[in-house]
Amino acid sequence: MATRPSDGTNQSLGEAFADYVPSLEGRDIVTIRERYGLVIDGQEREAADGRTLTTIEPGSGAPLAEVARGGAADVDAAVAAARRAFDDGWRGLAPRVRAKYIFRLARLIQDRAREFAVLESIDGGKPIRESRDIDIPLAAAHFFHHAGWADKLEYAMPGMDAHPLGVAGQIIPWNFPLLMAAWKLAPALACGNTVVLKPAETTPLTALLLAEVVAEADLPPGVINIVTGDGEAGAALVSHPGVDKIAFTGSTTVGKAIRRELAGTDIRLTLELGGKGAHIVFDDAAIDQAVEGIVDGIFFNQGHVCCAGSRLLVQEGAADEILRRLRRRMDLLRVGEPLDKNTDVGAINSEAQLGRIGAFVDEAEAEGCEVYQPLGALPGQGFFFRPTLVTGLGGSERIAREEVFGPVLTVQTFRTEDEAVAKANATRYGLSAGIWTEKGSRILWAAERLHAGVVWANAFNQLDPVSPFGGVRESGFGREGGRQGLSEYLRLEPRA
Ligand code: NAP
Ligand code: MG
């Protein structure tokens, strides 16, 4: 059994992959400019104080582009533009016309899907297979889904009069840049709101490509404004008195600060925060499928997934066999260049995140946990981390309790159903959980008891615009997707 390789190469797998020829998706299909501005009122402009930030390509570590670093003055201009767009037309637009615009966005994203996928992988580091097959199609699906609701809100909210809230401030993270933008923008627009969107500082480029699509779709200026920047721009948006709603996806720490900031105001708030999802495997589970589910649950998107199944709980009798097969499966995961179509695990989003993940694993090892990582070469540049399995935990280690947000799976065992649920619930988070068993009654029994906004059975990480997504406890509140997601962007009054 291999433990942690000390350097980038190894005799066995390193050699097996030595003559591997990558199959790269062409980066020439995207144009990356040297400099990007903010998009306010349909116009691109520099930040008021001229500041910029550099977005990096995680797969190489090289700078990609300079992007405007928005501040309070820019947020103020963007909120004013969104208010004008709301008052001057968007709120009063016939719902079927709103629908038409959102359908256009969906179709244009589909038309330019390859471009979006390549840009997402370059700027964020995720494997092209995922951006091509999951992120971009799902983003288009969210616009299609919500376009369909725009003129059917009275059916979505029976017995209620549904009104838009006004201006929505939306702050998103770097793990699913375009998809999180779609989760935020599509319902807001469908419900008749206008928007100021703040992308994450490490992944602004697909939101800026989306701004091109918004112009192409001929949306009225000011309906969607994009203020790139760092946490300062996010904070300015949260504290702006002109917004009617804040929708935030990000860390629990920032989410809590936002909630404190908005306490006592009537600004509507939804928070999609961190997670520490339990992935429970009973000894009667279909073992190969469960192993695939476990791999997908934690190594999808390098584990930069709020709903990742980062805590594996296996029933004692099946643990040895499952871990044996899991290690073998991990050995076959190809960590590599994000634009390589055969890459399974791409680049870690930033050097800072790479450092955080490494620190978690080093600390666990120092505390006496066993760390397993497949050997084999990592790319010579960029930010990469091997898929990692951590066993021998007591349960009180930081790695067992806190969100790592990387390709790191901890393992604990359990004997009974009650113990499985108790261990799964022993966290301050409550976003996702997964159960693998052949027994339907056990799935229903456990799903009722698990403190999680989403519970998957014999599957993991399945996302669909029809199904509401969100957390409980310190994973936040509010839902995105489904009918529930719409109501977060509406003021409802009982129909007279
Ligand atoms: P983060 O630091 O909280 O950042 C999220 C967003 O908020 C970014 O756009 C960030 O800007 C901005 N921001 C930072 N400080 C702010 C402040 N004081 N006020 C307002 N906005 C601020 O989170 P992250 O580390 O980038 O993202 C990873 C976290 O997001 C994980 O904990 C993950 O679980 C969570 N997440 C949750 C979901 C979900 O649906 N529940 C989905 C994806 C991710 P900068 O990028 O410039 O810092
Ligand atoms: Mg980047």
Short mmCIF file of C-alpha atoms in Angstrom, two decimals, residues 124-364:
data_model
loop_
_atom_site.label_atom_id
_atom_site.label_comp_id
_atom_site.label_asym_id
_atom_site.label_seq_id
_atom_site.Cartn_x
_atom_site.Cartn_y
_atom_site.Cartn_z
CA GLY A 124 -10.75 28.13 -12.40
CA GLY A 125 -8.78 24.90 -12.92
CA LYS A 126 -11.61 22.39 -13.22
CA PRO A 127 -11.32 19.51 -15.71
CA ILE A 128 -12.72 20.36 -19.12
CA ARG A 129 -14.87 17.22 -18.97
CA GLU A 130 -16.70 18.68 -16.00
CA SER A 131 -17.09 22.22 -17.31
CA ARG A 132 -18.19 20.83 -20.69
CA ASP A 133 -20.59 18.16 -19.41
CA ILE A 134 -21.80 19.59 -16.11
CA ASP A 135 -21.18 23.27 -15.32
CA ILE A 136 -22.11 24.87 -18.62
CA PRO A 137 -25.08 22.63 -19.57
CA LEU A 138 -26.46 23.01 -16.04
CA ALA A 139 -26.06 26.78 -16.20
CA ALA A 140 -28.06 26.84 -19.45
CA ALA A 141 -30.61 24.50 -17.86
CA HIS A 142 -31.11 26.94 -14.98
CA PHE A 143 -31.90 29.75 -17.38
CA PHE A 144 -34.28 27.51 -19.38
CA HIS A 145 -36.01 26.33 -16.22
CA HIS A 146 -36.52 29.81 -14.82
CA ALA A 147 -37.48 31.32 -18.16
CA GLY A 148 -40.36 28.87 -18.08
CA TRP A 149 -41.51 30.14 -14.68
CA ALA A 150 -41.39 33.86 -15.56
CA ASP A 151 -44.95 34.00 -16.88
CA LYS A 152 -46.31 31.28 -14.58
CA LEU A 153 -45.59 32.73 -11.16
CA GLU A 154 -49.27 32.71 -10.25
CA TYR A 155 -49.21 28.93 -10.70
CA ALA A 156 -45.94 28.60 -8.81
CA MET A 157 -47.42 30.51 -5.88
CA PRO A 158 -51.09 29.48 -5.77
CA GLY A 159 -53.44 31.93 -4.03
CA MET A 160 -50.74 34.58 -3.82
CA ASP A 161 -49.91 37.77 -5.62
CA ALA A 162 -46.23 37.65 -6.39
CA HIS A 163 -44.17 40.85 -6.67
CA PRO A 164 -40.47 41.28 -7.38
CA LEU A 165 -38.33 42.51 -4.50
CA GLY A 166 -36.36 45.10 -6.49
CA VAL A 167 -32.56 45.10 -6.65
CA ALA A 168 -30.79 41.88 -5.72
CA GLY A 169 -27.12 41.92 -4.65
CA GLN A 170 -25.59 38.54 -5.43
CA ILE A 171 -22.21 37.31 -4.27
CA ILE A 172 -20.78 34.05 -5.56
CA PRO A 173 -17.75 31.81 -4.92
CA TRP A 174 -15.06 30.41 -7.21
CA ASN A 175 -15.90 26.73 -7.30
CA PHE A 176 -18.69 26.83 -9.92
CA PRO A 177 -18.33 30.34 -11.31
CA LEU A 178 -20.82 30.33 -14.19
CA LEU A 179 -23.17 27.82 -12.59
CA MET A 180 -23.44 29.85 -9.36
CA ALA A 181 -24.04 32.98 -11.45
CA ALA A 182 -26.86 31.12 -13.22
CA TRP A 183 -28.35 29.90 -9.91
CA LYS A 184 -28.49 33.50 -8.77
CA LEU A 185 -29.39 35.42 -11.93
CA ALA A 186 -32.02 33.15 -13.45
CA PRO A 187 -34.56 33.16 -10.58
CA ALA A 188 -33.95 36.84 -9.82
CA LEU A 189 -34.72 37.86 -13.40
CA ALA A 190 -37.65 35.46 -13.77
CA CYS A 191 -39.26 37.06 -10.74
CA GLY A 192 -38.78 40.56 -12.15
CA ASN A 193 -35.78 41.76 -10.13
CA THR A 194 -32.65 43.47 -11.39
CA VAL A 195 -29.21 42.42 -10.23
CA VAL A 196 -25.72 43.41 -9.14
CA LEU A 197 -23.49 40.33 -9.29
CA LYS A 198 -20.10 40.07 -7.54
CA PRO A 199 -18.05 37.15 -8.90
CA ALA A 200 -15.16 35.66 -6.90
CA GLU A 201 -11.81 37.33 -7.40
CA THR A 202 -10.04 34.20 -8.67
CA THR A 203 -12.68 33.33 -11.30
CA PRO A 204 -14.21 36.45 -12.85
CA LEU A 205 -13.84 35.58 -16.54
CA THR A 206 -16.94 33.51 -17.30
CA ALA A 207 -19.16 36.11 -15.60
CA LEU A 208 -17.58 38.68 -17.90
CA LEU A 209 -18.19 36.45 -20.93
CA LEU A 210 -21.75 36.16 -19.70
CA ALA A 211 -21.93 39.97 -19.78
CA GLU A 212 -21.21 39.71 -23.52
CA VAL A 213 -24.04 37.24 -23.86
CA VAL A 214 -26.33 39.56 -21.90
CA ALA A 215 -25.56 42.35 -24.38
CA GLU A 216 -26.08 39.98 -27.30
CA ALA A 217 -29.45 38.99 -25.86
CA ASP A 218 -30.29 42.69 -25.84
CA LEU A 219 -31.30 42.83 -22.20
CA PRO A 220 -32.10 46.39 -21.15
CA PRO A 221 -29.02 48.11 -19.67
CA GLY A 222 -28.79 47.88 -15.90
CA VAL A 223 -30.81 44.68 -15.51
CA ILE A 224 -27.60 42.71 -14.90
CA ASN A 225 -24.58 44.60 -13.55
CA ILE A 226 -21.30 42.88 -12.81
CA VAL A 227 -18.90 44.28 -10.26
CA THR A 228 -15.70 42.24 -10.19
CA GLY A 229 -13.40 42.66 -7.22
CA ASP A 230 -12.53 41.07 -3.93
CA GLY A 231 -14.26 40.82 -0.56
CA GLU A 232 -14.30 44.60 -0.28
CA ALA A 233 -16.73 44.84 -3.21
CA GLY A 234 -18.83 42.08 -1.66
CA ALA A 235 -18.93 43.89 1.67
CA ALA A 236 -19.87 47.18 -0.04
CA LEU A 237 -22.77 45.43 -1.75
CA VAL A 238 -23.99 43.93 1.51
CA SER A 239 -23.95 47.25 3.32
CA HIS A 240 -25.49 49.25 0.47
CA PRO A 241 -28.83 50.68 1.57
CA GLY A 242 -30.22 50.46 -1.97
CA VAL A 243 -30.42 46.68 -2.24
CA ASP A 244 -33.60 44.80 -1.38
CA LYS A 245 -32.08 41.36 -1.22
CA ILE A 246 -28.69 39.77 -0.67
CA ALA A 247 -28.04 36.28 -1.99
CA PHE A 248 -24.68 34.94 -0.86
CA THR A 249 -22.87 31.71 -1.59
CA GLY A 250 -19.57 31.27 0.15
CA SER A 251 -17.97 30.45 3.46
CA THR A 252 -19.80 30.17 6.76
CA THR A 253 -17.52 32.80 8.30
CA VAL A 254 -18.43 35.47 5.75
CA GLY A 255 -22.07 34.32 5.76
CA LYS A 256 -22.30 34.88 9.50
CA ALA A 257 -20.79 38.35 9.17
CA ILE A 258 -23.35 39.21 6.48
CA ARG A 259 -26.19 37.98 8.65
CA ARG A 260 -24.98 40.15 11.53
CA GLU A 261 -24.65 43.13 9.21
CA LEU A 262 -28.22 42.77 7.95
CA ALA A 263 -29.81 42.00 11.31
CA GLY A 264 -32.56 44.50 12.04
CA THR A 265 -33.02 45.52 8.40
CA ASP A 266 -35.79 44.31 6.12
CA ILE A 267 -33.31 43.28 3.44
CA ARG A 268 -34.11 39.73 2.39
CA LEU A 269 -31.24 37.31 2.80
CA THR A 270 -30.35 33.84 1.60
CA LEU A 271 -27.10 32.15 2.58
CA GLU A 272 -25.63 29.08 0.91
CA LEU A 273 -22.60 28.26 3.04
CA GLY A 274 -20.11 25.52 3.73
CA GLY A 275 -20.66 21.84 4.32
CA LYS A 276 -19.12 18.67 5.68
CA GLY A 277 -21.33 16.11 3.99
CA ALA A 278 -21.57 12.57 5.35
CA HIS A 279 -21.46 9.78 2.82
CA ILE A 280 -22.88 6.69 4.53
CA VAL A 281 -22.28 3.25 3.07
CA PHE A 282 -24.07 0.25 4.57
CA ASP A 283 -22.70 -3.27 4.18
CA ASP A 284 -25.52 -4.30 1.83
CA ALA A 285 -24.71 -1.55 -0.71
CA ALA A 286 -23.84 -2.36 -4.31
CA ILE A 287 -20.14 -1.99 -3.70
CA ASP A 288 -18.77 -0.93 -7.08
CA GLN A 289 -21.49 1.66 -7.55
CA ALA A 290 -20.90 2.93 -4.02
CA VAL A 291 -17.17 3.30 -4.71
CA GLU A 292 -17.94 5.30 -7.87
CA GLY A 293 -20.34 7.43 -5.81
CA ILE A 294 -17.72 8.02 -3.12
CA VAL A 295 -15.14 9.03 -5.75
CA ASP A 296 -17.58 11.37 -7.43
CA GLY A 297 -18.73 12.69 -4.05
CA ILE A 298 -15.28 13.91 -3.04
CA PHE A 299 -13.04 14.18 -6.10
CA PHE A 300 -15.52 15.96 -8.41
CA ASN A 301 -14.21 19.48 -9.00
CA GLN A 302 -11.12 18.72 -6.83
CA GLY A 303 -13.47 18.57 -3.84
CA HIS A 304 -14.18 22.29 -4.15
CA VAL A 305 -17.83 21.46 -3.64
CA CYS A 306 -19.94 22.78 -0.78
CA CYS A 307 -22.06 19.62 -0.84
CA ALA A 308 -19.08 17.25 -1.23
CA GLY A 309 -19.31 13.90 0.52
CA SER A 310 -16.15 14.66 2.47
CA ARG A 311 -16.81 12.35 5.44
CA LEU A 312 -17.10 8.71 4.48
CA LEU A 313 -18.93 6.60 7.05
CA VAL A 314 -18.70 2.88 6.27
CA GLN A 315 -20.33 0.03 8.09
CA GLU A 316 -17.69 -2.03 9.87
CA GLY A 317 -18.21 -5.31 8.05
CA ALA A 318 -17.76 -3.71 4.65
CA ALA A 319 -15.03 -1.23 5.50
CA ASP A 320 -11.95 -3.24 4.49
CA GLU A 321 -13.35 -4.24 1.14
CA ILE A 322 -14.66 -0.77 0.33
CA LEU A 323 -11.41 0.93 1.27
CA ARG A 324 -9.41 -1.61 -0.72
CA ARG A 325 -11.49 -0.93 -3.83
CA LEU A 326 -11.52 2.79 -3.18
CA ARG A 327 -7.72 2.98 -3.05
CA ARG A 328 -7.50 0.98 -6.27
CA ARG A 329 -9.98 3.35 -7.91
CA MET A 330 -8.09 6.40 -6.63
CA ASP A 331 -4.90 5.02 -8.20
CA LEU A 332 -6.59 5.32 -11.58
CA LEU A 333 -7.63 8.96 -11.23
CA ARG A 334 -5.64 11.15 -13.54
CA VAL A 335 -4.60 14.40 -11.91
CA GLY A 336 -3.62 16.80 -14.62
CA GLU A 337 -3.96 19.66 -17.00
CA PRO A 338 -7.52 21.05 -16.78
CA LEU A 339 -7.89 21.28 -20.56
CA ASP A 340 -6.95 17.62 -21.06
CA LYS A 341 -10.12 15.68 -21.87
CA ASN A 342 -8.80 12.69 -19.90
CA THR A 343 -8.17 14.62 -16.70
CA ASP A 344 -10.24 13.44 -13.73
CA VAL A 345 -8.88 15.81 -11.10
CA GLY A 346 -7.84 19.25 -12.28
CA ALA A 347 -5.99 22.10 -10.61
CA ILE A 348 -6.69 23.50 -7.16
CA ASN A 349 -8.28 26.90 -7.66
CA SER A 350 -5.57 29.03 -6.07
CA GLU A 351 -2.21 28.79 -4.40
CA ALA A 352 -3.81 29.91 -1.14
CA GLN A 353 -6.36 27.09 -1.29
CA LEU A 354 -3.59 24.60 -2.13
CA GLY A 355 -1.78 25.74 1.01
CA ARG A 356 -4.90 25.34 3.17
CA ILE A 357 -5.54 21.81 1.91
CA GLY A 358 -1.92 20.80 2.44
CA ALA A 359 -1.97 22.17 5.97
CA PHE A 360 -5.07 20.11 6.85
CA VAL A 361 -3.44 16.91 5.62
CA ASP A 362 -0.06 17.60 7.25
CA GLU A 363 -1.77 18.31 10.53
CA ALA A 364 -3.81 15.09 10.33
#
